Amino acid sequence: MNKDEKSLLDELSNSVDSKMNYNDIANEINFSKYEKKKSFGLLFSKRLLLTVSSFVFVSLLIIIIMVFPNNDHNSTNGPDNNKPNNILPGNQNNNIGGDDNKDNIGSGVGENEVKVNIYDGFIKNSFEISIGNGPICESLGPQPPQPIIDSYFNIEGEESSGDYNDGNGNDELTKPSITIGSSSFEYIYEVEYKNTINLEYICVYIEKELAEKIYEENKEVCDVACASPLNNVNGSIVDWFYSNSYYNKDKVLWISYNDVNKIYSKINDYVCVGVYQIQERIILREIFSNTIVNINDYIYGSLSFSNNGDEYLTPVKYELTNYVTWYSSNEIITKTNKESLFKDYNEFECSINIKENTIKLRTLAVQDEEELAKDYSLLLKDYHKLSNIIIVENDYPEKELGDITYITYKYNELVELIQELAKRT
């Protein structure tokens, strides 16, 4: 016990009589001697400490608010958390491929650094491995004609090969062929182009000063694709950049986006000059034999955007077209020689709509009876007569034999027809 408690106990022991009651005991003791008196100095110290503490706390709170800005990136009024402020080409990583062909750069370089997706896939690799003298010169000579279905059935006249079987077991001498401005072929391949599930927009940024230099030096060049101005983002400057004259790995950025409306016009001193998209290309089947091929690979195509000086590019042509088409070939296509199918002028001039079961085809087919009565290859004449039965639309039925026209047929029925006729050759 403390000193006051001991004094109170001693006084109580000396004053208490066994006959005293509680009130008598209370009257004998002076409790006022043991009451603690409030100290003015102590009271003042406590109040001062409380005041100072409150002032310090408020001051610290104000400093924190002023020094550290609001970093709530989810706020509609806050900063754009996708805006790349300090991206450097040297931070690109090159160990990416496939659907994982992206990484983040910008992290850890600066306070305003943000993350964007670096692209290092096959489009970039395709440009890098084909660095040469620039865009290839366009041929000024006559272009070979595109294939036309009629040429397959345009059997030579009597002076050449053998006979034609009319399908009923009757062999007849072939009639003279008609003049068709197209090369012959033995096979037709049905090919589908379709966009991939992940619609990435692969963008090329080149240092602005260099991009302007490329445009000025190649905006008027004979016989090749000229470079477009920087406000027309179509990939032409990219084609010139990846040449021996301009290529510099430290002056180019490859970035991928998932939102077509959020493609930055520029990143620091780099301006966007090309936007690409990947497509899957599938060789489905050979038409005449109806042999399933199912060979697929991936290609890319250039899109078109406008750079109006805004933060983001303005889309013009922002998606590659899904479609089905025909290609001719004189050899059976396999994985090893598939690229030969896609050389210039092997594609038919046709428009196929699988959903609506139609094909608009460039052909020499005629509908007029007088034209059909003319003396020409019986197999080709059968093709014309039988295909007339499945016409969906023909705006120029008065065409004469040998004139090019465009006729829309039922697709599946036309395929079955030419498959049957091919058996007679």
Short mmCIF file of C-alpha atoms in Angstrom, two decimals:
data_model
loop_
_atom_site.label_atom_id
_atom_site.label_comp_id
_atom_site.label_asym_id
_atom_site.label_seq_id
_atom_site.Cartn_x
_atom_site.Cartn_y
_atom_site.Cartn_z
CA MET A 1 0.00 0.00 0.00
CA ASN A 2 1.07 3.60 -0.54
CA LYS A 3 1.99 6.13 2.16
CA ASP A 4 -1.49 7.70 2.44
CA GLU A 5 -3.18 4.34 2.82
CA LYS A 6 -0.74 3.31 5.60
CA SER A 7 -1.34 6.59 7.51
CA LEU A 8 -5.09 6.13 7.27
CA LEU A 9 -4.82 2.58 8.64
CA ASP A 10 -2.64 3.65 11.59
CA GLU A 11 -5.01 6.50 12.47
CA LEU A 12 -7.94 4.14 12.24
CA SER A 13 -6.29 1.60 14.54
CA ASN A 14 -5.50 4.22 17.17
CA SER A 15 -8.98 5.78 17.12
CA VAL A 16 -11.27 2.83 16.88
CA ASP A 17 -12.93 1.51 19.98
CA SER A 18 -14.69 -1.83 19.94
CA LYS A 19 -17.87 -0.09 21.06
CA MET A 20 -17.90 2.48 18.25
CA ASN A 21 -20.34 2.20 15.39
CA TYR A 22 -19.64 3.18 11.81
CA ASN A 23 -20.71 6.84 12.17
CA ASP A 24 -18.46 7.25 15.22
CA ILE A 25 -15.50 5.87 13.29
CA ALA A 26 -16.17 8.19 10.38
CA ASN A 27 -16.33 11.22 12.65
CA GLU A 28 -12.97 10.36 14.21
CA ILE A 29 -11.05 10.43 10.85
CA ASN A 30 -10.21 13.58 8.83
CA PHE A 31 -10.56 12.29 5.30
CA SER A 32 -9.70 15.65 3.75
CA LYS A 33 -6.04 15.03 4.52
CA TYR A 34 -6.02 12.09 2.12
CA GLU A 35 -7.85 13.66 -0.86
CA LYS A 36 -5.60 14.33 -3.92
CA LYS A 37 -5.65 17.95 -4.99
CA LYS A 38 -5.78 18.84 -8.72
CA SER A 39 -2.66 20.49 -10.04
CA PHE A 40 -3.21 23.45 -12.37
CA GLY A 41 0.15 22.79 -14.04
CA LEU A 42 -0.71 19.16 -14.76
CA LEU A 43 -4.12 20.12 -16.11
CA PHE A 44 -2.55 22.75 -18.37
CA SER A 45 0.06 20.24 -19.67
CA LYS A 46 -2.63 17.70 -20.62
CA ARG A 47 -4.69 20.27 -22.48
CA LEU A 48 -1.59 21.55 -24.30
CA LEU A 49 -0.59 18.04 -25.31
CA LEU A 50 -4.06 17.35 -26.70
CA THR A 51 -4.04 20.62 -28.68
CA VAL A 52 -0.57 20.02 -30.14
CA SER A 53 -1.44 16.42 -31.07
CA SER A 54 -4.58 17.49 -32.88
CA PHE A 55 -2.70 20.19 -34.78
CA VAL A 56 0.04 17.75 -35.86
CA PHE A 57 -2.53 15.17 -37.03
CA VAL A 58 -4.47 17.69 -39.10
CA SER A 59 -1.25 19.06 -40.59
CA LEU A 60 -0.08 15.59 -41.59
CA LEU A 61 -3.44 14.84 -43.16
CA ILE A 62 -3.29 18.02 -45.27
CA ILE A 63 0.26 17.22 -46.40
CA ILE A 64 -0.73 13.69 -47.47
CA ILE A 65 -3.68 14.99 -49.50
CA MET A 66 -1.57 17.64 -51.23
CA VAL A 67 1.54 15.54 -51.94
CA PHE A 68 -0.12 12.28 -53.06
CA PRO A 69 -2.65 12.74 -55.91
CA ASN A 70 -5.78 10.69 -56.30
CA ASN A 71 -4.73 7.42 -57.93
CA ASP A 72 -8.16 5.90 -58.26
CA HIS A 73 -7.93 4.63 -61.86
CA ASN A 74 -11.49 3.40 -61.75
CA SER A 75 -12.86 6.91 -61.33
CA THR A 76 -14.44 8.37 -64.45
CA ASN A 77 -12.69 11.67 -63.70
CA GLY A 78 -9.35 10.08 -62.88
CA PRO A 79 -6.37 9.60 -65.21
CA ASP A 80 -6.52 7.15 -68.11
CA ASN A 81 -4.78 4.07 -66.77
CA ASN A 82 -4.01 2.89 -70.31
CA LYS A 83 -2.14 5.98 -71.45
CA PRO A 84 1.49 5.13 -72.14
CA ASN A 85 3.65 8.04 -70.96
CA ASN A 86 7.17 6.67 -70.74
CA ILE A 87 7.45 3.65 -73.01
CA LEU A 88 10.89 2.93 -74.37
CA PRO A 89 11.83 0.56 -77.22
CA GLY A 90 14.66 -0.88 -75.15
CA ASN A 91 12.16 -2.42 -72.73
CA GLN A 92 10.66 -4.80 -75.30
CA ASN A 93 10.82 -8.49 -74.48
CA ASN A 94 11.35 -10.97 -77.31
CA ASN A 95 10.39 -14.29 -75.76
CA ILE A 96 6.72 -14.25 -76.66
CA GLY A 97 4.66 -16.27 -79.15
CA GLY A 98 1.19 -17.49 -80.08
CA ASP A 99 -1.72 -16.22 -78.02
CA ASP A 100 0.78 -15.33 -75.30
CA ASN A 101 2.68 -13.08 -77.68
CA LYS A 102 2.39 -10.09 -75.41
CA ASP A 103 4.07 -8.68 -72.36
CA ASN A 104 3.90 -5.48 -70.39
CA ILE A 105 6.40 -2.67 -70.59
CA GLY A 106 6.58 0.61 -68.77
CA SER A 107 6.33 -0.85 -65.28
CA GLY A 108 8.97 0.42 -62.89
CA VAL A 109 10.50 3.02 -65.23
CA GLY A 110 8.71 6.09 -63.94
CA GLU A 111 5.95 7.29 -61.69
CA ASN A 112 3.59 7.83 -64.65
CA GLU A 113 4.53 4.56 -66.37
CA VAL A 114 1.65 2.37 -67.48
CA LYS A 115 1.39 -1.09 -68.97
CA VAL A 116 0.70 -1.81 -72.64
CA ASN A 117 0.92 -5.06 -74.58
CA ILE A 118 4.10 -5.57 -76.57
CA TYR A 119 3.63 -7.73 -79.69
CA ASP A 120 6.32 -10.10 -80.88
CA GLY A 121 4.42 -12.56 -83.08
CA PHE A 122 4.66 -13.76 -86.64
CA ILE A 123 3.60 -10.47 -88.29
CA LYS A 124 6.62 -8.69 -86.80
CA ASN A 125 8.84 -11.66 -87.66
CA SER A 126 7.53 -11.69 -91.25
CA PHE A 127 8.58 -8.07 -91.73
CA GLU A 128 11.99 -8.60 -90.16
CA ILE A 129 12.96 -11.66 -92.22
CA SER A 130 11.94 -10.00 -95.50
CA ILE A 131 13.98 -6.80 -95.18
CA GLY A 132 15.18 -5.87 -98.65
CA ASN A 133 15.12 -2.96 -101.04
CA GLY A 134 11.60 -1.86 -100.18
CA PRO A 135 8.22 -2.39 -101.85
CA ILE A 136 8.38 -4.56 -104.95
CA CYS A 137 7.96 -2.84 -108.29
CA GLU A 138 4.55 -3.28 -109.83
CA SER A 139 4.60 -4.99 -113.19
CA LEU A 140 3.82 -2.70 -116.09
CA GLY A 141 3.32 -5.56 -118.52
CA PRO A 142 0.08 -7.36 -119.34
CA GLN A 143 -1.38 -9.30 -116.45
CA PRO A 144 -2.40 -12.91 -116.97
CA PRO A 145 -6.16 -13.41 -116.96
CA GLN A 146 -7.90 -14.85 -113.94
CA PRO A 147 -9.25 -18.39 -114.24
CA ILE A 148 -12.77 -18.84 -115.53
CA ILE A 149 -14.87 -21.95 -114.95
CA ASP A 150 -15.77 -22.33 -118.66
CA SER A 151 -12.17 -23.04 -119.64
CA TYR A 152 -12.22 -26.38 -117.79
CA PHE A 153 -15.09 -27.64 -119.97
CA ASN A 154 -13.87 -26.03 -123.21
CA ILE A 155 -12.60 -29.22 -124.82
CA GLU A 156 -10.44 -28.86 -127.92
CA GLY A 157 -11.88 -29.54 -131.36
CA GLU A 158 -11.75 -32.63 -133.53
CA GLU A 159 -8.21 -31.98 -134.62
CA SER A 160 -6.83 -32.52 -131.13
CA SER A 161 -7.71 -35.12 -128.50
CA GLY A 162 -10.30 -37.88 -128.48
CA ASP A 163 -14.01 -38.05 -127.97
CA TYR A 164 -16.56 -36.70 -125.54
CA ASN A 165 -18.96 -38.99 -123.66
CA ASP A 166 -22.37 -37.35 -123.34
CA GLY A 167 -23.13 -39.17 -120.08
CA ASN A 168 -25.49 -41.67 -121.67
CA GLY A 169 -22.81 -43.95 -123.02
CA ASN A 170 -22.75 -42.27 -126.43
CA ASP A 171 -19.38 -41.12 -127.71
CA GLU A 172 -19.47 -38.11 -129.99
CA LEU A 173 -16.76 -36.15 -131.65
CA THR A 174 -16.03 -32.94 -129.81
CA LYS A 175 -17.07 -29.66 -131.34
CA PRO A 176 -14.69 -26.72 -131.78
CA SER A 177 -13.75 -24.86 -128.64
CA ILE A 178 -14.43 -21.17 -128.22
CA THR A 179 -11.81 -18.56 -127.48
CA ILE A 180 -11.43 -18.03 -123.73
CA GLY A 181 -8.90 -15.55 -122.39
CA SER A 182 -7.82 -17.75 -119.49
CA SER A 183 -5.22 -20.37 -118.73
CA SER A 184 -6.28 -23.97 -118.29
CA PHE A 185 -6.31 -25.74 -114.93
CA GLU A 186 -7.04 -29.18 -113.52
CA TYR A 187 -8.23 -28.47 -109.99
CA ILE A 188 -10.37 -25.96 -108.12
CA TYR A 189 -9.82 -25.45 -104.38
CA GLU A 190 -12.40 -24.00 -102.03
CA VAL A 191 -10.71 -21.70 -99.49
CA GLU A 192 -12.16 -19.93 -96.46
CA TYR A 193 -10.82 -16.79 -94.79
CA LYS A 194 -12.09 -16.10 -91.30
CA ASN A 195 -11.11 -13.88 -88.40
CA THR A 196 -9.60 -15.45 -85.32
CA ILE A 197 -11.46 -15.56 -82.00
CA ASN A 198 -9.02 -13.07 -80.47
CA LEU A 199 -9.44 -9.93 -82.58
CA GLU A 200 -6.14 -8.25 -81.75
CA TYR A 201 -5.10 -5.04 -83.45
CA ILE A 202 -1.37 -5.22 -84.08
CA CYS A 203 0.09 -1.72 -84.37
CA VAL A 204 3.45 -0.42 -85.58
CA TYR A 205 4.89 2.80 -84.14
CA ILE A 206 7.88 4.44 -85.79
CA GLU A 207 9.84 7.41 -84.51
CA LYS A 208 7.91 10.39 -85.90
CA GLU A 209 10.91 12.18 -87.39
CA LEU A 210 11.89 9.04 -89.31
CA ALA A 211 8.30 8.37 -90.39
CA GLU A 212 8.06 11.90 -91.83
CA LYS A 213 11.37 11.39 -93.64
CA ILE A 214 10.11 8.11 -95.17
CA TYR A 215 6.94 9.83 -96.39
CA GLU A 216 8.75 12.81 -97.91
CA GLU A 217 11.25 10.62 -99.77
CA ASN A 218 8.71 8.08 -101.08
CA LYS A 219 5.43 9.94 -101.58
CA GLU A 220 5.94 10.03 -105.34
CA VAL A 221 7.65 6.89 -106.60
CA CYS A 222 7.02 5.32 -109.99
CA ASP A 223 5.83 1.73 -110.37
CA VAL A 224 5.57 0.97 -106.64
CA ALA A 225 3.15 1.67 -103.81
CA CYS A 226 3.92 5.18 -102.57
CA ALA A 227 4.14 6.12 -98.89
CA SER A 228 1.00 7.75 -97.53
CA PRO A 229 0.98 10.83 -95.27
CA LEU A 230 1.04 10.21 -91.52
CA ASN A 231 -2.65 11.05 -91.12
CA ASN A 232 -3.50 8.08 -93.37
CA VAL A 233 -2.52 5.01 -91.36
CA ASN A 234 -2.49 2.18 -93.90
CA GLY A 235 0.85 0.40 -93.45
CA SER A 236 2.60 1.93 -96.49
CA ILE A 237 5.25 3.62 -94.32
CA VAL A 238 5.83 0.31 -92.52
CA ASP A 239 6.59 -1.35 -95.88
CA TRP A 240 9.22 1.29 -96.62
CA PHE A 241 10.65 1.25 -93.08
CA TYR A 242 11.43 -2.47 -93.32
CA SER A 243 14.00 -1.94 -96.05
CA ASN A 244 17.76 -1.62 -96.16
CA SER A 245 17.42 2.15 -96.44
CA TYR A 246 15.44 2.84 -93.26
CA TYR A 247 15.27 -0.13 -90.89
CA ASN A 248 16.43 0.56 -87.34
CA LYS A 249 15.35 -1.80 -84.58
CA ASP A 250 15.61 0.99 -81.99
CA LYS A 251 13.12 3.21 -83.78
CA VAL A 252 10.10 0.94 -83.93
CA LEU A 253 7.52 -0.31 -81.43
CA TRP A 254 5.05 -3.18 -81.92
CA ILE A 255 1.98 -2.88 -79.67
CA SER A 256 -1.25 -4.90 -79.59
CA TYR A 257 -4.70 -3.68 -78.53
CA ASN A 258 -8.05 -5.38 -78.00
CA ASP A 259 -10.19 -2.26 -78.36
CA VAL A 260 -10.33 -0.73 -81.85
CA ASN A 261 -11.35 2.63 -80.40
CA LYS A 262 -8.44 2.81 -77.93
CA ILE A 263 -5.44 2.71 -80.27
CA TYR A 264 -3.09 5.54 -79.36
CA SER A 265 -2.14 7.87 -82.21
CA LYS A 266 1.33 8.29 -80.76
CA ILE A 267 3.49 7.08 -77.90
CA ASN A 268 6.03 9.67 -76.85
CA ASP A 269 8.00 10.45 -80.04
CA TYR A 270 6.59 7.44 -81.89
CA VAL A 271 3.62 7.72 -84.26
CA CYS A 272 1.34 4.87 -85.36
CA VAL A 273 1.81 4.11 -89.07
CA GLY A 274 0.29 0.65 -89.45
CA VAL A 275 -2.47 -1.51 -87.95
CA TYR A 276 -2.80 -5.21 -88.81
CA GLN A 277 -5.10 -8.11 -88.03
CA ILE A 278 -4.61 -11.87 -88.22
CA GLN A 279 -6.86 -14.18 -90.23
CA GLU A 280 -7.10 -17.94 -90.43
CA ARG A 281 -6.93 -19.32 -93.98
CA ILE A 282 -8.30 -22.83 -94.58
CA ILE A 283 -8.06 -24.86 -97.80
CA LEU A 284 -11.30 -26.78 -97.37
CA ARG A 285 -11.58 -29.15 -100.34
CA GLU A 286 -10.89 -29.80 -104.02
CA ILE A 287 -14.13 -29.10 -105.87
CA PHE A 288 -14.11 -31.51 -108.85
CA SER A 289 -13.28 -34.61 -106.80
CA ASN A 290 -14.91 -33.30 -103.59
CA THR A 291 -11.74 -34.35 -101.74
CA ILE A 292 -11.47 -32.90 -98.22
CA VAL A 293 -8.15 -31.10 -97.72
CA ASN A 294 -8.51 -29.05 -94.50
CA ILE A 295 -5.09 -27.37 -94.53
CA ASN A 296 -5.00 -24.22 -92.41
CA ASP A 297 -2.50 -21.47 -91.74
CA TYR A 298 -2.54 -17.84 -90.61
CA ILE A 299 -2.10 -14.70 -92.64
CA TYR A 300 -2.40 -11.00 -91.86
CA GLY A 301 -3.88 -7.98 -93.57
CA SER A 302 -3.49 -4.23 -93.22
CA LEU A 303 -6.36 -2.15 -91.84
CA SER A 304 -7.04 1.56 -92.39
CA PHE A 305 -7.25 4.34 -89.79
CA SER A 306 -7.10 8.12 -89.72
CA ASN A 307 -4.78 10.07 -87.45
CA ASN A 308 -6.59 13.36 -86.85
CA GLY A 309 -4.26 14.51 -84.09
CA ASP A 310 -6.54 13.12 -81.40
CA GLU A 311 -5.46 10.85 -78.59
CA TYR A 312 -6.77 7.77 -80.43
CA LEU A 313 -6.88 6.75 -84.09
CA THR A 314 -10.18 6.96 -85.97
CA PRO A 315 -11.18 3.59 -87.55
CA VAL A 316 -11.88 3.54 -91.29
CA LYS A 317 -11.50 -0.11 -92.30
CA TYR A 318 -11.10 -1.86 -88.98
CA GLU A 319 -11.80 -5.52 -89.74
CA LEU A 320 -10.72 -8.03 -92.35
CA THR A 321 -13.52 -9.62 -94.36
CA ASN A 322 -14.63 -13.21 -93.76
CA TYR A 323 -15.27 -14.95 -97.06
CA VAL A 324 -15.07 -18.13 -99.13
CA THR A 325 -13.48 -18.20 -102.59
CA TRP A 326 -12.05 -20.49 -105.29
CA TYR A 327 -8.48 -20.93 -106.54
CA SER A 328 -7.32 -22.85 -109.58
CA SER A 329 -4.30 -25.13 -109.68
CA ASN A 330 -2.55 -27.58 -111.99
CA GLU A 331 -1.20 -29.65 -109.11
CA ILE A 332 -2.62 -31.41 -106.09
CA ILE A 333 -2.19 -29.14 -103.08
CA THR A 334 -0.53 -30.40 -99.88
CA LYS A 335 0.99 -28.74 -96.84
CA THR A 336 4.36 -28.55 -98.55
CA ASN A 337 3.20 -26.69 -101.67
CA LYS A 338 0.14 -24.81 -100.37
CA GLU A 339 1.70 -21.40 -101.02
CA SER A 340 1.71 -22.07 -104.77
CA LEU A 341 -2.09 -21.94 -104.69
CA PHE A 342 -2.13 -18.30 -103.63
CA LYS A 343 0.06 -16.82 -106.31
CA ASP A 344 -1.28 -13.88 -108.30
CA TYR A 345 -4.18 -14.52 -110.68
CA ASN A 346 -5.03 -18.02 -109.41
CA GLU A 347 -8.15 -16.78 -107.65
CA PHE A 348 -11.50 -16.94 -109.40
CA GLU A 349 -13.50 -13.77 -109.71
CA CYS A 350 -16.42 -14.92 -107.61
CA SER A 351 -18.51 -14.03 -104.58
CA ILE A 352 -19.68 -16.95 -102.45
CA ASN A 353 -22.30 -16.74 -99.71
CA ILE A 354 -22.47 -20.08 -97.91
CA LYS A 355 -25.34 -19.04 -95.66
CA GLU A 356 -27.54 -17.99 -98.58
CA ASN A 357 -26.24 -20.83 -100.81
CA THR A 358 -25.22 -18.53 -103.68
CA ILE A 359 -22.18 -17.91 -105.86
CA LYS A 360 -21.80 -14.98 -108.26
CA LEU A 361 -19.36 -16.19 -110.86
CA ARG A 362 -17.51 -14.71 -113.82
CA THR A 363 -18.46 -16.89 -116.77
CA LEU A 364 -19.19 -17.15 -120.51
CA ALA A 365 -22.49 -18.91 -119.94
CA VAL A 366 -25.37 -17.87 -122.21
CA GLN A 367 -29.15 -18.25 -121.89
CA ASP A 368 -30.44 -17.33 -125.32
CA GLU A 369 -31.48 -20.40 -127.35
CA GLU A 370 -29.86 -19.10 -130.52
CA GLU A 371 -26.56 -18.70 -128.70
CA LEU A 372 -26.83 -22.20 -127.20
CA ALA A 373 -27.47 -23.62 -130.68
CA LYS A 374 -24.10 -22.41 -131.95
CA ASP A 375 -21.47 -24.98 -132.81
CA TYR A 376 -19.03 -25.27 -129.93
CA SER A 377 -17.73 -27.80 -127.39
CA LEU A 378 -20.51 -30.16 -126.33
CA LEU A 379 -19.24 -30.44 -122.76
CA LEU A 380 -19.13 -26.67 -122.38
CA LYS A 381 -22.57 -26.41 -123.98
CA ASP A 382 -23.91 -28.93 -121.43
CA TYR A 383 -22.41 -26.85 -118.65
CA HIS A 384 -24.17 -23.75 -119.97
CA LYS A 385 -27.52 -25.48 -120.42
CA LEU A 386 -27.52 -27.26 -117.04
CA SER A 387 -26.21 -24.26 -115.08
CA ASN A 388 -29.02 -22.13 -116.52
CA ILE A 389 -31.48 -24.27 -114.54
CA ILE A 390 -29.98 -23.15 -111.19
CA ILE A 391 -29.59 -19.43 -111.91
CA VAL A 392 -30.62 -17.15 -109.04
CA GLU A 393 -29.93 -13.85 -110.78
CA ASN A 394 -28.64 -12.73 -114.17
CA ASP A 395 -28.83 -9.05 -115.08
CA TYR A 396 -27.61 -9.55 -118.66
CA PRO A 397 -29.24 -12.65 -120.19
CA GLU A 398 -28.80 -11.28 -123.72
CA LYS A 399 -25.01 -11.77 -123.71
CA GLU A 400 -23.59 -13.47 -126.81
CA LEU A 401 -21.43 -16.56 -126.75
CA GLY A 402 -17.87 -15.66 -125.80
CA ASP A 403 -18.83 -12.50 -123.87
CA ILE A 404 -17.89 -12.25 -120.21
CA THR A 405 -20.84 -11.99 -117.84
CA TYR A 406 -21.56 -12.40 -114.13
CA ILE A 407 -24.29 -14.85 -113.09
CA THR A 408 -25.46 -15.80 -109.61
CA TYR A 409 -26.13 -19.54 -109.13
CA LYS A 410 -27.23 -21.80 -106.29
CA TYR A 411 -23.88 -22.74 -104.81
CA ASN A 412 -24.32 -26.35 -103.69
CA GLU A 413 -26.20 -27.21 -106.87
CA LEU A 414 -23.48 -25.68 -109.05
CA VAL A 415 -20.78 -27.63 -107.23
CA GLU A 416 -22.70 -30.87 -107.73
CA LEU A 417 -23.19 -30.05 -111.39
CA ILE A 418 -19.55 -29.44 -112.21
CA GLN A 419 -18.57 -32.52 -110.21
CA GLU A 420 -20.82 -34.63 -112.45
CA LEU A 421 -19.57 -32.99 -115.63
CA ALA A 422 -15.94 -33.45 -114.51
CA LYS A 423 -16.50 -37.22 -114.57
CA ARG A 424 -17.07 -37.01 -118.35
CA THR A 425 -13.71 -35.45 -119.13
#
